């Protein structure tokens, strides 16, 4: 029942979620002359928030401060409930910019095999479009986000154009230790793709190597609030509505379309948003959750787009195998991210046996990771200072990002309601035998790499059978050819609805070992074109 004092907002397109997908999509549509209301439940953080975050992380001790720490719980995300044998959690942010407010900026592409995993390897689900159809949008996404990289990856699928910026130059560690090591192992090293400026781009500075990548005070790393959202708010007919919580979507009597979005602002004002089209870009957990929460009539009682029982099915995330590596000599790091990597294990393995994985090495001297020790070190404790120095000059964090099988499930948990009495999302994650084989393979590869680098010690989290997820959620509202195989079609339109679309990692039927943000942005650009946006 509509509250009597609700304010009605009328627009052409209502986009919910101002992360990378929603911001790119909304800017494209508004640039084409469409009226766009962009709804975001978090605040619009200013540059002072980044300075404060850097200072807090610098002085923190055994903590991990983040942007949303002081944000009211009712306008943040409902905690994910975990019910499977592998405890699931994800790092998410509510705010203009979404999770890209604190992402690392790594933007590898998918490969052709990732989109045809069921056909080629008998696992996961195929995409309803080919790599050839997606590739031009991947290239456009690289230019929209500003990606630095070189076309030197022997394992990559084809490209139709160059990166917008050259790759970051390799470090002394990469030239003298890492690249010779992977060469001895037969793994070809190559440049890594990052949405971090290697030269001035989009009015932003190149990387200043300050090592606080999560906040990136210089603006070198892409974040929508420093790029697309600045353009969006300057366009006619564009309205960014922050601190506004979507409560549910209302369907027409015949169930064929969405007629309203019900929302509430932080100050208590009720909103009724009427649009010709609606796009959910709330991330890969909140998007399927909203589809489940909005089921209200007999034909939608199990959730919007759930006629085939696919809503919530196929949830996936990357498993991480983290290794602490101590080198025998100084790594002489100059970046807080790797500029050279190898995609060998994404391509040159038998994925019929186990999933692919990807390894990169993170310098122990990252300001974000070292800062928890600085408070203790400043007390003059000689042991801590010695350990800090060793970690800075010889320590590495190696991470294997491991492909999942896409067998988990997202449901609603009425036993854990949020502030609005809506059931929290619940993830049932149980590792398959194939996933355990992939983790075993990643463990062997990490030890091989450490040995090839002449490391004196390595310790992995998988050695203790500890499972850590990467916050790369996807799959619970996947694209398919029909309701029997997915929640939305190849154009990301929800099955059974004429005017409801999705722009989120939830639409990915399967995830390879690549970080998904570039892929998500590419699908958002493709959707924008489908909805009438001109080339940007």
Short mmCIF file of C-alpha atoms in Angstrom, two decimals:
data_model
loop_
_atom_site.label_atom_id
_atom_site.label_comp_id
_atom_site.label_asym_id
_atom_site.label_seq_id
_atom_site.Cartn_x
_atom_site.Cartn_y
_atom_site.Cartn_z
CA UNK A 1 0.00 0.00 0.00
CA UNK A 2 1.46 3.36 -1.02
CA UNK A 3 2.13 5.71 1.92
CA UNK A 4 -0.11 8.80 1.53
CA UNK A 5 2.77 11.28 1.59
CA UNK A 6 4.97 9.55 -0.98
CA UNK A 7 6.53 11.83 -3.57
CA UNK A 8 6.25 10.66 -7.17
CA UNK A 9 9.31 10.87 -9.42
CA UNK A 10 8.72 10.44 -13.16
CA UNK A 11 11.57 9.62 -15.51
CA UNK A 12 12.45 7.63 -18.63
CA UNK A 13 14.83 5.19 -16.95
CA UNK A 14 15.30 4.32 -13.30
CA UNK A 15 18.74 2.82 -12.64
CA UNK A 16 19.27 1.39 -9.15
CA UNK A 17 22.88 1.23 -8.01
CA UNK A 18 25.66 3.72 -8.78
CA UNK A 19 28.59 1.32 -8.97
CA UNK A 20 30.67 0.75 -12.09
CA UNK A 21 27.81 -0.84 -14.06
CA UNK A 22 25.07 1.59 -13.04
CA UNK A 23 27.23 4.69 -13.44
CA UNK A 24 28.49 3.74 -16.90
CA UNK A 25 24.98 2.80 -18.06
CA UNK A 26 23.24 5.87 -16.60
CA UNK A 27 25.82 8.24 -18.11
CA UNK A 28 25.42 6.68 -21.54
CA UNK A 29 21.62 6.91 -21.44
CA UNK A 30 21.56 10.47 -20.11
CA UNK A 31 24.13 11.44 -22.74
CA UNK A 32 21.66 10.20 -25.37
CA UNK A 33 19.03 12.64 -24.10
CA UNK A 34 17.05 10.26 -21.89
CA UNK A 35 15.85 11.32 -18.45
CA UNK A 36 17.57 9.08 -15.93
CA UNK A 37 17.06 8.75 -12.19
CA UNK A 38 20.10 7.01 -10.67
CA UNK A 39 19.26 5.65 -7.22
CA UNK A 40 21.98 4.85 -4.67
CA UNK A 41 21.40 3.79 -1.07
CA UNK A 42 24.81 4.97 0.10
CA UNK A 43 26.20 8.51 0.30
CA UNK A 44 28.30 10.45 -2.16
CA UNK A 45 31.73 10.44 -0.56
CA UNK A 46 34.00 13.42 -1.15
CA UNK A 47 37.76 13.60 -1.50
CA UNK A 48 38.01 14.33 2.22
CA UNK A 49 36.66 10.82 2.87
CA UNK A 50 39.60 9.35 0.99
CA UNK A 51 42.08 11.42 2.98
CA UNK A 52 40.40 10.33 6.19
CA UNK A 53 40.48 6.69 5.13
CA UNK A 54 44.21 6.84 4.34
CA UNK A 55 44.87 8.46 7.74
CA UNK A 56 42.73 5.88 9.55
CA UNK A 57 44.43 2.95 7.82
CA UNK A 58 47.81 4.49 8.52
CA UNK A 59 47.14 4.66 12.24
CA UNK A 60 44.99 1.53 12.66
CA UNK A 61 46.21 -1.47 14.59
CA UNK A 62 44.78 -4.88 13.64
CA UNK A 63 41.79 -3.20 11.98
CA UNK A 64 40.61 -2.63 8.43
CA UNK A 65 38.83 0.75 8.28
CA UNK A 66 36.62 1.35 5.25
CA UNK A 67 34.26 3.97 3.84
CA UNK A 68 31.03 2.58 5.28
CA UNK A 69 32.25 2.16 8.87
CA UNK A 70 30.13 5.04 10.19
CA UNK A 71 27.23 4.59 7.79
CA UNK A 72 23.80 3.67 9.26
CA UNK A 73 23.18 -0.06 9.04
CA UNK A 74 19.70 0.38 7.56
CA UNK A 75 21.19 2.13 4.50
CA UNK A 76 24.06 -0.29 4.13
CA UNK A 77 23.86 -3.88 2.91
CA UNK A 78 22.16 -6.60 4.91
CA UNK A 79 24.83 -9.04 6.17
CA UNK A 80 25.07 -12.20 4.09
CA UNK A 81 24.08 -15.31 5.99
CA UNK A 82 26.24 -18.34 5.24
CA UNK A 83 24.78 -21.83 5.48
CA UNK A 84 27.22 -24.02 3.56
CA UNK A 85 30.33 -25.87 4.68
CA UNK A 86 32.50 -23.13 3.14
CA UNK A 87 31.77 -19.92 5.12
CA UNK A 88 30.83 -17.23 2.64
CA UNK A 89 31.33 -13.49 3.06
CA UNK A 90 31.85 -10.56 0.69
CA UNK A 91 33.28 -7.06 1.03
CA UNK A 92 30.63 -4.66 -0.30
CA UNK A 93 30.19 -0.90 -0.14
CA UNK A 94 27.08 1.26 -0.33
CA UNK A 95 27.92 4.60 -1.91
CA UNK A 96 28.19 6.52 -5.17
CA UNK A 97 30.85 4.41 -6.84
CA UNK A 98 29.84 1.15 -5.18
CA UNK A 99 32.47 -1.45 -4.48
CA UNK A 100 34.82 0.26 -6.95
CA UNK A 101 35.35 2.85 -4.21
CA UNK A 102 37.78 0.37 -2.68
CA UNK A 103 38.59 -2.14 -5.46
CA UNK A 104 42.15 -2.81 -6.60
CA UNK A 105 41.51 -1.92 -10.25
CA UNK A 106 42.59 -5.22 -11.82
CA UNK A 107 40.86 -5.61 -15.20
CA UNK A 108 41.82 -8.81 -17.03
CA UNK A 109 39.50 -9.92 -19.83
CA UNK A 110 37.65 -13.22 -19.96
CA UNK A 111 38.86 -15.70 -22.54
CA UNK A 112 36.76 -17.49 -25.16
CA UNK A 113 36.68 -20.72 -23.15
CA UNK A 114 35.07 -18.92 -20.19
CA UNK A 115 31.98 -18.19 -22.28
CA UNK A 116 31.65 -21.77 -23.54
CA UNK A 117 32.59 -23.70 -20.40
CA UNK A 118 29.63 -26.12 -20.53
CA UNK A 119 30.15 -26.98 -24.20
CA UNK A 120 33.92 -27.37 -23.99
CA UNK A 121 34.46 -28.78 -20.50
CA UNK A 122 31.07 -30.03 -19.29
CA UNK A 123 30.85 -27.69 -16.30
CA UNK A 124 29.14 -24.39 -15.57
CA UNK A 125 26.80 -22.68 -18.04
CA UNK A 126 27.38 -21.24 -21.51
CA UNK A 127 26.78 -17.57 -22.27
CA UNK A 128 24.01 -16.87 -24.79
CA UNK A 129 26.45 -14.64 -26.70
CA UNK A 130 29.89 -15.39 -28.13
CA UNK A 131 33.24 -13.89 -27.23
CA UNK A 132 33.26 -12.28 -30.67
CA UNK A 133 30.04 -10.43 -29.84
CA UNK A 134 31.34 -9.33 -26.45
CA UNK A 135 34.85 -8.33 -27.51
CA UNK A 136 34.03 -4.85 -28.94
CA UNK A 137 32.32 -4.01 -25.67
CA UNK A 138 35.33 -5.19 -23.67
CA UNK A 139 37.45 -2.79 -25.71
CA UNK A 140 35.02 0.05 -25.10
CA UNK A 141 34.95 -0.76 -21.39
CA UNK A 142 38.75 -0.52 -21.30
CA UNK A 143 38.50 2.98 -22.76
CA UNK A 144 35.63 4.00 -20.47
CA UNK A 145 37.41 2.90 -17.30
CA UNK A 146 40.89 3.79 -18.49
CA UNK A 147 42.92 0.57 -18.57
CA UNK A 148 46.70 0.41 -18.86
CA UNK A 149 48.16 -2.67 -20.55
CA UNK A 150 50.16 -4.02 -23.48
CA UNK A 151 49.16 -6.53 -26.14
CA UNK A 152 51.84 -9.03 -25.09
CA UNK A 153 49.75 -11.77 -23.45
CA UNK A 154 50.22 -15.06 -25.37
CA UNK A 155 47.27 -16.65 -23.53
CA UNK A 156 44.71 -13.93 -24.25
CA UNK A 157 41.84 -14.23 -26.70
CA UNK A 158 41.89 -11.86 -29.63
CA UNK A 159 41.70 -8.08 -29.37
CA UNK A 160 40.29 -5.68 -31.96
CA UNK A 161 42.22 -2.65 -30.74
CA UNK A 162 44.97 -1.42 -28.40
CA UNK A 163 44.69 -0.50 -24.75
CA UNK A 164 44.06 3.20 -24.11
CA UNK A 165 47.27 3.45 -22.05
CA UNK A 166 50.57 1.55 -22.04
CA UNK A 167 51.21 -0.91 -19.23
CA UNK A 168 52.95 0.15 -16.07
CA UNK A 169 56.66 -0.52 -16.34
CA UNK A 170 57.97 -3.61 -14.53
CA UNK A 171 59.58 -3.37 -11.13
CA UNK A 172 63.09 -4.46 -10.22
CA UNK A 173 61.60 -7.49 -8.45
CA UNK A 174 59.63 -8.47 -11.54
CA UNK A 175 62.60 -8.07 -13.87
CA UNK A 176 65.19 -9.80 -11.68
CA UNK A 177 63.15 -12.41 -9.76
CA UNK A 178 59.60 -13.00 -11.00
CA UNK A 179 59.99 -13.06 -14.79
CA UNK A 180 63.07 -15.33 -14.75
CA UNK A 181 61.20 -17.65 -12.35
CA UNK A 182 58.10 -18.06 -14.53
CA UNK A 183 60.32 -18.46 -17.58
CA UNK A 184 62.09 -21.40 -15.87
CA UNK A 185 58.69 -22.94 -15.13
CA UNK A 186 57.52 -22.54 -18.72
CA UNK A 187 54.87 -19.98 -17.79
CA UNK A 188 55.10 -16.95 -20.06
CA UNK A 189 55.08 -13.67 -18.13
CA UNK A 190 53.33 -10.63 -19.58
CA UNK A 191 51.92 -7.24 -18.61
CA UNK A 192 48.91 -6.99 -16.33
CA UNK A 193 45.86 -4.86 -17.17
CA UNK A 194 44.89 -2.29 -14.56
CA UNK A 195 42.32 0.52 -14.45
CA UNK A 196 45.10 2.63 -12.96
CA UNK A 197 46.56 5.43 -15.04
CA UNK A 198 50.07 4.90 -16.34
CA UNK A 199 49.85 8.42 -17.82
CA UNK A 200 47.34 11.27 -17.42
CA UNK A 201 43.91 10.05 -18.54
CA UNK A 202 40.34 11.32 -18.21
CA UNK A 203 41.58 14.39 -16.34
CA UNK A 204 43.24 12.23 -13.68
CA UNK A 205 46.88 11.88 -12.67
CA UNK A 206 49.06 8.83 -13.33
CA UNK A 207 49.81 6.48 -10.45
CA UNK A 208 51.85 8.20 -7.72
CA UNK A 209 52.91 4.91 -6.08
CA UNK A 210 51.58 5.98 -2.70
CA UNK A 211 50.61 2.35 -1.95
CA UNK A 212 47.13 3.21 -0.62
CA UNK A 213 45.32 1.69 -3.58
CA UNK A 214 42.01 1.08 -1.76
CA UNK A 215 41.47 4.82 -1.32
CA UNK A 216 43.76 5.99 -4.16
CA UNK A 217 44.10 9.60 -2.97
CA UNK A 218 45.66 10.70 -6.29
CA UNK A 219 42.71 9.57 -8.43
CA UNK A 220 44.86 7.40 -10.71
CA UNK A 221 42.67 4.34 -10.11
CA UNK A 222 39.27 4.42 -11.80
CA UNK A 223 36.28 5.09 -9.58
CA UNK A 224 32.88 6.19 -10.98
CA UNK A 225 32.56 9.10 -8.56
CA UNK A 226 35.67 10.66 -10.13
CA UNK A 227 34.68 9.92 -13.71
CA UNK A 228 31.24 8.93 -14.98
CA UNK A 229 29.24 10.38 -12.12
CA UNK A 230 30.84 13.79 -12.60
CA UNK A 231 29.67 13.72 -16.21
CA UNK A 232 26.29 12.26 -15.31
CA UNK A 233 25.22 14.98 -12.85
CA UNK A 234 26.09 17.67 -15.42
CA UNK A 235 23.74 16.25 -18.07
CA UNK A 236 20.19 17.55 -18.63
CA UNK A 237 17.55 15.21 -17.26
CA UNK A 238 20.02 13.32 -15.05
CA UNK A 239 19.32 13.02 -11.34
CA UNK A 240 21.56 11.26 -8.84
CA UNK A 241 19.56 10.34 -5.74
CA UNK A 242 21.94 9.17 -3.02
CA UNK A 243 20.97 7.93 0.46
CA UNK A 244 17.88 6.40 -1.13
CA UNK A 245 16.93 2.80 -0.39
CA UNK A 246 14.95 0.72 -2.92
CA UNK A 247 12.40 -1.32 -1.00
CA UNK A 248 10.66 -3.23 -3.79
CA UNK A 249 9.53 -3.20 -7.39
CA UNK A 250 5.81 -3.19 -8.19
CA UNK A 251 4.49 -5.19 -11.13
CA UNK A 252 1.43 -4.46 -13.25
CA UNK A 253 -1.74 -6.49 -12.68
CA UNK A 254 -0.93 -8.77 -15.58
CA UNK A 255 2.66 -9.13 -14.32
CA UNK A 256 4.20 -8.17 -17.65
CA UNK A 257 5.95 -4.97 -16.62
CA UNK A 258 7.22 -2.94 -13.68
CA UNK A 259 5.01 0.05 -12.95
CA UNK A 260 6.79 1.56 -9.93
CA UNK A 261 9.82 1.39 -7.68
CA UNK A 262 9.13 2.03 -4.00
CA UNK A 263 11.98 3.70 -2.14
CA UNK A 264 12.75 5.70 0.98
CA UNK A 265 15.30 8.41 1.55
CA UNK A 266 17.45 8.57 4.63
CA UNK A 267 15.45 11.54 5.93
CA UNK A 268 12.31 9.37 5.90
CA UNK A 269 10.75 10.70 2.69
CA UNK A 270 8.87 8.03 0.75
CA UNK A 271 9.33 7.91 -3.03
CA UNK A 272 7.36 6.34 -5.84
CA UNK A 273 9.49 6.21 -8.98
CA UNK A 274 7.64 5.75 -12.24
CA UNK A 275 9.70 5.05 -15.35
CA UNK A 276 9.38 3.51 -18.77
CA UNK A 277 12.26 1.17 -17.99
CA UNK A 278 14.01 -0.05 -14.86
CA UNK A 279 17.55 -1.36 -14.48
CA UNK A 280 18.82 -3.12 -11.37
CA UNK A 281 22.56 -2.54 -10.97
CA UNK A 282 22.79 -3.36 -7.28
CA UNK A 283 25.58 -5.91 -7.43
CA UNK A 284 25.49 -9.68 -7.72
CA UNK A 285 24.00 -10.27 -4.27
CA UNK A 286 21.49 -7.44 -3.83
CA UNK A 287 20.16 -7.67 -7.40
CA UNK A 288 18.86 -11.26 -7.15
CA UNK A 289 17.76 -10.51 -3.59
CA UNK A 290 15.60 -7.62 -4.84
CA UNK A 291 14.10 -9.84 -7.54
CA UNK A 292 13.20 -12.36 -4.83
CA UNK A 293 11.83 -9.65 -2.51
CA UNK A 294 9.66 -8.15 -5.26
CA UNK A 295 7.67 -11.30 -5.96
CA UNK A 296 4.15 -10.39 -4.84
CA UNK A 297 1.50 -11.82 -7.18
CA UNK A 298 0.62 -15.41 -8.03
CA UNK A 299 2.74 -15.40 -11.19
CA UNK A 300 5.72 -13.84 -9.36
CA UNK A 301 5.43 -15.43 -5.94
CA UNK A 302 8.86 -17.05 -6.27
CA UNK A 303 10.50 -13.84 -7.47
CA UNK A 304 10.69 -11.76 -10.64
CA UNK A 305 12.14 -13.69 -13.58
CA UNK A 306 11.95 -16.98 -11.72
CA UNK A 307 9.51 -18.92 -13.90
CA UNK A 308 12.17 -21.55 -14.54
CA UNK A 309 13.47 -21.71 -10.98
CA UNK A 310 16.81 -20.15 -11.94
CA UNK A 311 16.74 -17.11 -9.65
CA UNK A 312 19.44 -17.59 -7.02
CA UNK A 313 20.82 -20.72 -8.72
CA UNK A 314 24.37 -20.91 -10.04
CA UNK A 315 25.78 -18.40 -7.55
CA UNK A 316 29.56 -18.27 -7.81
CA UNK A 317 32.61 -16.48 -6.49
CA UNK A 318 36.32 -16.95 -6.84
CA UNK A 319 38.00 -18.96 -4.13
CA UNK A 320 41.31 -17.52 -2.99
CA UNK A 321 44.40 -19.41 -1.92
CA UNK A 322 46.61 -16.87 -0.16
CA UNK A 323 50.31 -17.50 0.32
CA UNK A 324 52.76 -15.52 2.39
CA UNK A 325 56.18 -15.76 0.75
CA UNK A 326 59.50 -14.63 2.21
CA UNK A 327 62.21 -14.01 -0.35
CA UNK A 328 65.88 -14.53 0.37
CA UNK A 329 66.72 -11.03 -0.79
CA UNK A 330 65.02 -7.69 -1.18
CA UNK A 331 62.30 -7.45 -3.75
CA UNK A 332 62.81 -3.67 -4.08
CA UNK A 333 59.13 -3.02 -4.71
CA UNK A 334 58.02 0.28 -6.21
CA UNK A 335 54.30 -0.39 -6.78
CA UNK A 336 51.60 -1.77 -4.52
CA UNK A 337 50.29 -3.96 -7.35
CA UNK A 338 51.89 -6.40 -9.81
CA UNK A 339 52.68 -5.08 -13.28
CA UNK A 340 53.72 -8.51 -14.63
CA UNK A 341 51.70 -11.73 -14.33
CA UNK A 342 51.08 -14.99 -16.20
CA UNK A 343 47.76 -16.35 -17.46
CA UNK A 344 49.30 -19.80 -17.96
CA UNK A 345 46.90 -21.57 -15.58
CA UNK A 346 43.87 -19.94 -17.18
CA UNK A 347 44.62 -21.63 -20.50
CA UNK A 348 47.21 -24.39 -20.33
CA UNK A 349 45.38 -26.79 -18.02
CA UNK A 350 42.69 -29.40 -18.57
CA UNK A 351 39.52 -27.74 -17.29
CA UNK A 352 37.67 -31.02 -17.59
CA UNK A 353 39.64 -32.10 -14.51
CA UNK A 354 39.43 -28.91 -12.45
CA UNK A 355 38.86 -25.20 -12.78
CA UNK A 356 41.37 -22.64 -13.99
CA UNK A 357 43.19 -20.23 -11.71
CA UNK A 358 45.34 -17.15 -11.86
CA UNK A 359 48.27 -16.14 -9.65
CA UNK A 360 49.56 -12.68 -8.92
CA UNK A 361 52.08 -11.38 -6.41
CA UNK A 362 51.43 -8.42 -4.16
CA UNK A 363 54.30 -6.49 -2.59
CA UNK A 364 54.56 -6.77 1.17
CA UNK A 365 55.14 -3.04 1.28
CA UNK A 366 51.60 -2.01 0.36
CA UNK A 367 50.57 0.87 2.57
CA UNK A 368 47.13 -0.68 3.05
CA UNK A 369 48.56 -3.94 4.34
CA UNK A 370 51.49 -2.60 6.36
CA UNK A 371 49.59 0.25 8.07
CA UNK A 372 48.04 -1.98 10.80
CA UNK A 373 51.57 -2.58 12.08
CA UNK A 374 52.70 1.04 12.05
CA UNK A 375 50.94 2.02 15.26
CA UNK A 376 52.77 -0.76 17.12
CA UNK A 377 56.03 -0.02 15.31
CA UNK A 378 55.93 3.63 16.36
CA UNK A 379 56.02 2.56 20.01
CA UNK A 380 59.64 1.61 19.46
CA UNK A 381 59.19 -2.14 19.84
CA UNK A 382 62.35 -3.44 18.23
CA UNK A 383 60.88 -6.86 17.37
CA UNK A 384 57.95 -5.29 15.56
CA UNK A 385 60.23 -2.88 13.71
CA UNK A 386 62.46 -5.74 12.62
CA UNK A 387 59.47 -7.75 11.39
CA UNK A 388 58.05 -4.69 9.64
CA UNK A 389 61.34 -4.08 7.82
CA UNK A 390 61.57 -7.71 6.70
CA UNK A 391 57.99 -7.61 5.45
CA UNK A 392 58.61 -4.40 3.55
CA UNK A 393 61.72 -5.52 1.70
CA UNK A 394 61.41 -9.33 1.39
CA UNK A 395 57.78 -10.26 1.92
CA UNK A 396 55.20 -11.06 -0.75
CA UNK A 397 51.54 -11.95 -0.70
CA UNK A 398 50.79 -14.40 -3.50
CA UNK A 399 47.14 -14.92 -4.39
CA UNK A 400 45.67 -17.68 -6.52
CA UNK A 401 42.20 -16.71 -7.78
CA UNK A 402 40.45 -20.01 -8.43
CA UNK A 403 37.50 -20.59 -10.76
CA UNK A 404 34.40 -22.04 -9.14
CA UNK A 405 31.92 -24.49 -10.62
CA UNK A 406 28.88 -22.21 -10.15
CA UNK A 407 26.93 -24.64 -7.96
CA UNK A 408 26.10 -22.43 -4.97
CA UNK A 409 22.66 -21.00 -4.19
CA UNK A 410 21.38 -17.60 -3.03
CA UNK A 411 18.14 -17.59 -1.03
CA UNK A 412 16.27 -15.34 1.37
CA UNK A 413 16.61 -15.95 5.11
CA UNK A 414 13.47 -14.75 6.98
CA UNK A 415 15.13 -15.62 10.29
CA UNK A 416 17.53 -12.71 9.75
CA UNK A 417 15.52 -9.65 8.64
CA UNK A 418 17.14 -6.30 7.93
CA UNK A 419 16.03 -2.92 9.29
CA UNK A 420 13.13 -2.92 6.78
CA UNK A 421 11.91 -6.38 7.88
CA UNK A 422 13.15 -7.85 4.59
CA UNK A 423 14.89 -11.25 4.74
CA UNK A 424 18.68 -11.12 4.45
CA UNK A 425 20.46 -12.91 1.60
CA UNK A 426 21.75 -16.37 2.41
CA UNK A 427 24.47 -18.21 0.49
CA UNK A 428 24.84 -21.98 0.59
CA UNK A 429 28.44 -22.61 -0.48
CA UNK A 430 29.75 -26.16 -0.45
CA UNK A 431 32.96 -26.88 -2.33
CA UNK A 432 32.66 -29.54 -5.00
CA UNK A 433 35.28 -32.26 -5.49
CA UNK A 434 36.32 -30.48 -8.68
CA UNK A 435 36.80 -27.18 -6.81
CA UNK A 436 38.96 -28.92 -4.21
CA UNK A 437 41.10 -30.32 -7.03
CA UNK A 438 41.50 -26.79 -8.40
CA UNK A 439 42.57 -25.52 -4.97
CA UNK A 440 45.08 -28.39 -4.72
CA UNK A 441 46.45 -27.49 -8.14
CA UNK A 442 46.77 -23.82 -7.15
CA UNK A 443 48.66 -24.86 -4.02
CA UNK A 444 51.16 -26.87 -6.04
CA UNK A 445 51.63 -23.97 -8.45
CA UNK A 446 52.22 -21.49 -5.62
CA UNK A 447 54.92 -23.72 -4.17
CA UNK A 448 56.49 -24.20 -7.61
CA UNK A 449 56.61 -20.44 -8.09
CA UNK A 450 58.09 -19.83 -4.63
CA UNK A 451 60.79 -22.43 -5.27
CA UNK A 452 61.59 -20.95 -8.69
CA UNK A 453 62.00 -17.53 -7.07
CA UNK A 454 64.36 -18.98 -4.48
CA UNK A 455 62.05 -18.14 -1.58
CA UNK A 456 63.08 -19.31 1.86
CA UNK A 457 59.53 -19.84 3.14
CA UNK A 458 55.92 -20.10 1.93
CA UNK A 459 52.69 -20.71 3.81
CA UNK A 460 49.30 -21.08 2.10
CA UNK A 461 45.81 -20.80 3.50
CA UNK A 462 44.68 -23.91 1.61
CA UNK A 463 47.26 -25.97 3.52
CA UNK A 464 44.86 -25.61 6.47
CA UNK A 465 41.88 -26.14 4.11
CA UNK A 466 40.80 -22.56 4.76
CA UNK A 467 38.46 -21.18 2.09
CA UNK A 468 38.44 -17.44 1.44
CA UNK A 469 36.17 -15.88 -1.17
CA UNK A 470 37.20 -12.96 -3.34
CA UNK A 471 34.03 -10.80 -3.24
CA UNK A 472 33.62 -11.46 -6.97
CA UNK A 473 30.02 -12.65 -6.72
CA UNK A 474 28.08 -13.64 -9.83
CA UNK A 475 25.63 -15.97 -11.49
CA UNK A 476 22.47 -15.81 -9.36
CA UNK A 477 20.44 -13.99 -12.06
CA UNK A 478 22.19 -15.33 -15.11
CA UNK A 479 21.62 -14.71 -18.80
CA UNK A 480 20.07 -17.64 -20.61
CA UNK A 481 18.22 -18.61 -23.74
CA UNK A 482 14.95 -19.21 -21.86
CA UNK A 483 13.54 -19.16 -18.29
CA UNK A 484 14.67 -22.78 -18.01
CA UNK A 485 18.31 -21.70 -18.30
CA UNK A 486 18.40 -18.21 -16.83
CA UNK A 487 16.71 -15.16 -15.32
CA UNK A 488 17.32 -12.70 -18.18
CA UNK A 489 17.88 -12.94 -21.91
CA UNK A 490 20.95 -12.10 -24.00
CA UNK A 491 20.04 -8.39 -23.74
CA UNK A 492 19.80 -8.65 -19.94
CA UNK A 493 16.00 -8.19 -19.95
CA UNK A 494 14.33 -10.16 -17.18
CA UNK A 495 12.20 -12.98 -18.57
CA UNK A 496 8.48 -12.22 -18.28
CA UNK A 497 9.00 -8.45 -17.91
CA UNK A 498 8.96 -6.05 -20.82
CA UNK A 499 10.80 -3.21 -19.09
CA UNK A 500 13.09 -4.66 -16.41
CA UNK A 501 16.81 -5.11 -17.08
CA UNK A 502 19.90 -6.12 -15.11
CA UNK A 503 23.41 -4.61 -15.12
CA UNK A 504 25.45 -6.64 -12.66
CA UNK A 505 27.80 -9.56 -12.25
CA UNK A 506 24.74 -11.61 -11.35
CA UNK A 507 24.03 -11.99 -15.10
CA UNK A 508 27.30 -13.86 -15.77
CA UNK A 509 26.41 -17.54 -16.38
CA UNK A 510 29.95 -18.60 -15.52
CA UNK A 511 33.11 -16.95 -14.25
CA UNK A 512 36.58 -17.92 -15.31
CA UNK A 513 39.56 -16.93 -13.18
CA UNK A 514 39.48 -13.27 -14.25
CA UNK A 515 38.35 -10.42 -12.02
CA UNK A 516 34.86 -9.56 -13.34
CA UNK A 517 34.61 -5.74 -13.26
CA UNK A 518 35.70 -5.12 -16.85
CA UNK A 519 33.30 -7.82 -18.06
CA UNK A 520 30.45 -6.28 -16.03
CA UNK A 521 31.17 -2.82 -17.45
CA UNK A 522 31.21 -4.27 -20.98
CA UNK A 523 27.74 -5.78 -20.52
CA UNK A 524 26.52 -2.46 -19.06
CA UNK A 525 27.73 -0.63 -22.18
CA UNK A 526 26.11 -3.24 -24.40
CA UNK A 527 22.84 -2.83 -22.51
CA UNK A 528 23.07 0.96 -22.81
CA UNK A 529 23.29 0.63 -26.58
CA UNK A 530 20.32 -1.74 -26.59
CA UNK A 531 18.33 0.86 -24.63
CA UNK A 532 19.12 3.62 -27.11
CA UNK A 533 22.41 5.16 -26.04
CA UNK A 534 24.69 6.45 -28.76
CA UNK A 535 28.37 5.58 -28.89
CA UNK A 536 30.28 7.33 -26.13
#
